[in-house]
Amino acid sequence: MDATQTIAKTRTLLRARGIGKTVKSGAEDLVILRDISLDVSAGEAVAIVGASGSGKSTLLAILAGLDTPTAGTVELDGADLFALDEDARAVLRGRAIGFVFQSFQLLPALTALENVMLPLELAGRGDAEREARAMLARVGLAARLGHYPKHLSGGEQQRVALARAFVVRPKLLLADEPTGSLDTESGATVIELLFELNRGYGTTLVMVTHDEALASRCARIVRLAAGRIVG
């Protein structure tokens, strides 16, 4: 590996500083996150783990710019997310971030092919159908292109979600309990695909999970408890 490759591999892609999140719960303030600071290098795979209610999913949403912090800053690929307005954040997400959720988040009125084409079409890509077909073939769904989500198993729906996430070649993939709704066999298939695609495209991965075995496959584990990083 030459010096240029080394620099590219180790540069910081995602930087969070002093992230706090407080919401109103009746007359009380409920503190969800407390002074979270985190650096993620380009190409790194990081698991965020913790008990239910520890703030994992809230942190992931803030790192994506989908939720706003009460305090702190997030930089993605050199851009200060919360110095941008919502439209500009959406453009940045569309260009740089892929998402995989526990609940799949597929559009029910679109076929598998159309779901995967959608982010490419939103980006104005003229090769959307060709790229979507190729990506669905890569995740083993070449024969299911015309099927709607309700006609796909949970494992198949999550593979469509993986194809949709990776088809834009994102710099950062954010995954929130990606196997939480799947049986053991389907979950194992999805995870193998997730890490295979992640390696193949050199994507940076930040994953929220309660599964310690899954977390251990990442290069680094960040542990949250009561809204703080504890390890």
XYZ file of C-alpha atoms in Angstrom:
231
model
C 0.000 0.000 0.000
C 1.439 3.385 -0.977
C 1.354 6.560 1.141
C -1.656 7.977 -0.694
C -3.678 4.829 -0.005
C -2.651 4.873 3.649
C -3.775 8.489 4.086
C -7.076 7.789 2.335
C -7.684 4.761 4.526
C -7.010 6.525 7.813
C -8.571 9.960 7.266
C -11.544 10.809 9.458
C -14.813 10.554 7.541
C -17.207 11.131 10.436
C -16.507 13.312 13.479
C -18.924 13.989 16.340
C -18.066 16.409 19.144
C -19.974 16.991 22.390
C -23.264 15.542 21.169
C -26.113 15.953 23.623
C -29.817 15.301 23.204
C -32.496 16.333 25.694
C -36.256 16.128 25.162
C -39.239 17.146 27.234
C -41.073 14.351 29.072
C -44.021 16.025 30.726
C -42.609 18.707 32.976
C -39.210 17.013 33.134
C -36.174 17.096 30.846
C -35.197 13.631 29.635
C -31.513 13.383 28.765
C -30.960 10.838 25.989
C -27.329 11.572 25.043
C -24.593 13.215 27.098
C -21.399 14.690 25.657
C -20.760 12.076 22.952
C -17.546 12.511 20.952
C -16.577 10.008 18.291
C -14.259 9.800 15.268
C -14.767 7.195 12.536
C -12.057 6.712 9.942
C -12.745 6.101 6.255
C -13.154 2.378 5.637
C -13.627 1.550 9.327
C -16.400 -0.708 10.665
C -17.759 0.411 14.046
C -20.484 -1.207 16.156
C -22.456 0.838 18.677
C -23.844 -1.389 21.409
C -25.795 -0.896 24.604
C -28.954 -1.820 26.436
C -32.372 -0.720 25.237
C -32.787 2.960 26.036
C -29.059 3.693 26.056
C -29.393 6.155 23.155
C -27.972 4.041 20.315
C -30.618 4.742 17.687
C -30.848 8.428 18.618
C -27.089 8.754 18.166
C -27.255 7.047 14.770
C -30.052 9.395 13.640
C -28.001 12.422 14.704
C -24.897 11.124 12.926
C -27.052 10.914 9.775
C -28.495 14.389 10.228
C -31.979 12.874 10.517
C -32.330 14.213 14.058
C -30.835 17.372 15.520
C -28.784 17.415 18.728
C -29.419 19.747 21.632
C -25.653 20.343 21.765
C -22.591 19.458 19.732
C -21.510 19.130 16.111
C -21.247 16.421 13.476
C -18.954 16.611 10.461
C -19.403 14.204 7.561
C -16.713 14.185 4.900
C -15.658 17.671 6.030
C -19.177 19.174 6.020
C -20.741 20.463 9.251
C -24.157 18.777 9.102
C -25.973 21.213 11.340
C -24.575 24.286 9.634
C -26.575 23.114 6.596
C -30.305 23.561 6.158
C -32.496 20.472 5.864
C -32.489 20.519 2.048
C -28.693 20.640 1.938
C -28.469 17.854 4.530
C -30.786 15.753 2.379
C -28.563 16.299 -0.653
C -25.502 15.273 1.367
C -27.260 12.162 2.674
C -28.299 11.184 -0.838
C -24.720 11.538 -2.055
C -22.765 10.062 0.826
C -24.919 7.868 3.090
C -26.678 4.537 2.728
C -29.181 3.288 5.317
C -30.269 -0.162 6.447
C -33.041 -0.319 9.059
C -34.530 -3.112 11.159
C -37.938 -2.457 9.561
C -36.530 -2.447 5.981
C -38.230 0.871 5.044
C -39.095 -0.267 1.522
C -41.837 1.583 -0.337
C -44.741 -0.883 -0.588
C -46.087 0.503 -3.875
C -42.762 -0.055 -5.650
C -41.272 -3.334 -6.854
C -37.879 -4.527 -5.646
C -36.303 -3.089 -8.794
C -38.076 0.251 -8.409
C -37.087 0.514 -4.732
C -33.428 0.086 -5.658
C -33.674 2.434 -8.629
C -35.216 5.211 -6.546
C -32.063 6.738 -4.968
C -30.329 6.697 -8.345
C -33.286 8.391 -10.012
C -33.382 11.026 -7.275
C -29.705 11.671 -8.004
C -30.512 12.136 -11.707
C -28.676 9.013 -12.835
C -29.542 7.834 -16.326
C -28.287 4.301 -15.637
C -30.637 3.663 -12.699
C -32.301 0.523 -14.034
C -29.069 -1.120 -15.186
C -27.293 -0.432 -11.893
C -30.289 -1.549 -9.821
C -30.595 -4.806 -11.758
C -26.893 -5.519 -11.275
C -27.043 -4.802 -7.549
C -30.113 -6.973 -7.015
C -28.353 -9.777 -8.863
C -25.376 -9.346 -6.546
C -27.584 -9.902 -3.485
C -29.188 -12.965 -5.091
C -32.514 -11.444 -6.136
C -32.227 -11.373 -9.933
C -35.402 -13.477 -10.154
C -37.406 -11.203 -7.815
C -37.097 -7.841 -9.569
C -40.830 -7.412 -10.219
C -41.997 -8.491 -6.769
C -43.515 -6.023 -4.325
C -42.276 -6.011 -0.709
C -45.405 -7.804 0.571
C -44.542 -10.747 -1.675
C -40.974 -11.021 -0.363
C -39.796 -12.739 2.800
C -38.203 -10.673 5.558
C -34.742 -11.804 4.506
C -35.460 -10.909 0.883
C -36.770 -7.488 1.877
C -33.601 -6.799 3.840
C -31.506 -7.863 0.848
C -33.450 -5.356 -1.275
C -32.689 -2.760 1.404
C -28.984 -3.656 1.217
C -29.057 -3.328 -2.566
C -30.740 0.072 -2.285
C -28.184 1.229 0.290
C -25.125 0.149 -1.690
C -26.306 1.008 -5.215
C -25.273 4.658 -4.740
C -21.774 3.579 -3.622
C -22.083 5.495 -0.324
C -19.047 6.625 1.628
C -20.887 5.801 4.860
C -23.379 3.039 5.606
C -25.515 3.407 8.746
C -27.248 0.228 9.907
C -29.775 0.135 12.769
C -30.331 -3.426 14.073
C -30.122 -4.816 10.518
C -31.058 -8.367 11.593
C -33.482 -7.451 14.382
C -36.589 -8.529 12.436
C -35.101 -11.668 10.881
C -34.853 -15.304 11.880
C -31.404 -16.731 12.571
C -30.825 -18.181 9.104
C -32.027 -15.101 7.200
C -30.092 -12.840 9.569
C -26.874 -14.754 8.967
C -27.328 -14.455 5.193
C -27.956 -10.720 5.408
C -24.931 -10.137 7.645
C -22.615 -12.054 5.316
C -23.871 -9.901 2.448
C -23.511 -6.716 4.488
C -19.855 -7.327 5.283
C -19.106 -8.664 1.790
C -20.537 -5.524 0.171
C -18.893 -3.306 2.759
C -15.466 -4.780 1.976
C -16.105 -4.798 -1.755
C -16.956 -1.110 -1.927
C -14.649 0.122 0.843
C -17.601 1.711 2.612
C -17.353 3.036 6.156
C -19.820 1.182 8.392
C -21.456 2.369 11.616
C -23.891 -0.208 12.963
C -26.198 -0.192 15.978
C -26.817 -3.671 17.361
C -27.619 -5.504 20.579
C -25.982 -8.650 19.144
C -22.490 -9.026 20.649
C -21.495 -11.687 18.120
C -22.407 -9.359 15.280
C -20.665 -6.414 16.937
C -17.490 -8.453 17.320
C -17.184 -8.658 13.533
C -16.550 -4.919 13.427
C -13.069 -3.511 13.950
C -14.219 -1.399 16.896
C -17.034 -1.492 19.442
C -18.395 1.653 21.092
C -20.465 0.975 24.209
C -23.236 3.292 25.402
C -24.900 3.337 28.811
C -27.377 5.973 29.977
C -26.499 8.131 26.983
C -22.729 8.139 27.558
C -19.838 6.321 25.929
C -18.515 3.893 28.530
C -16.102 1.860 26.448
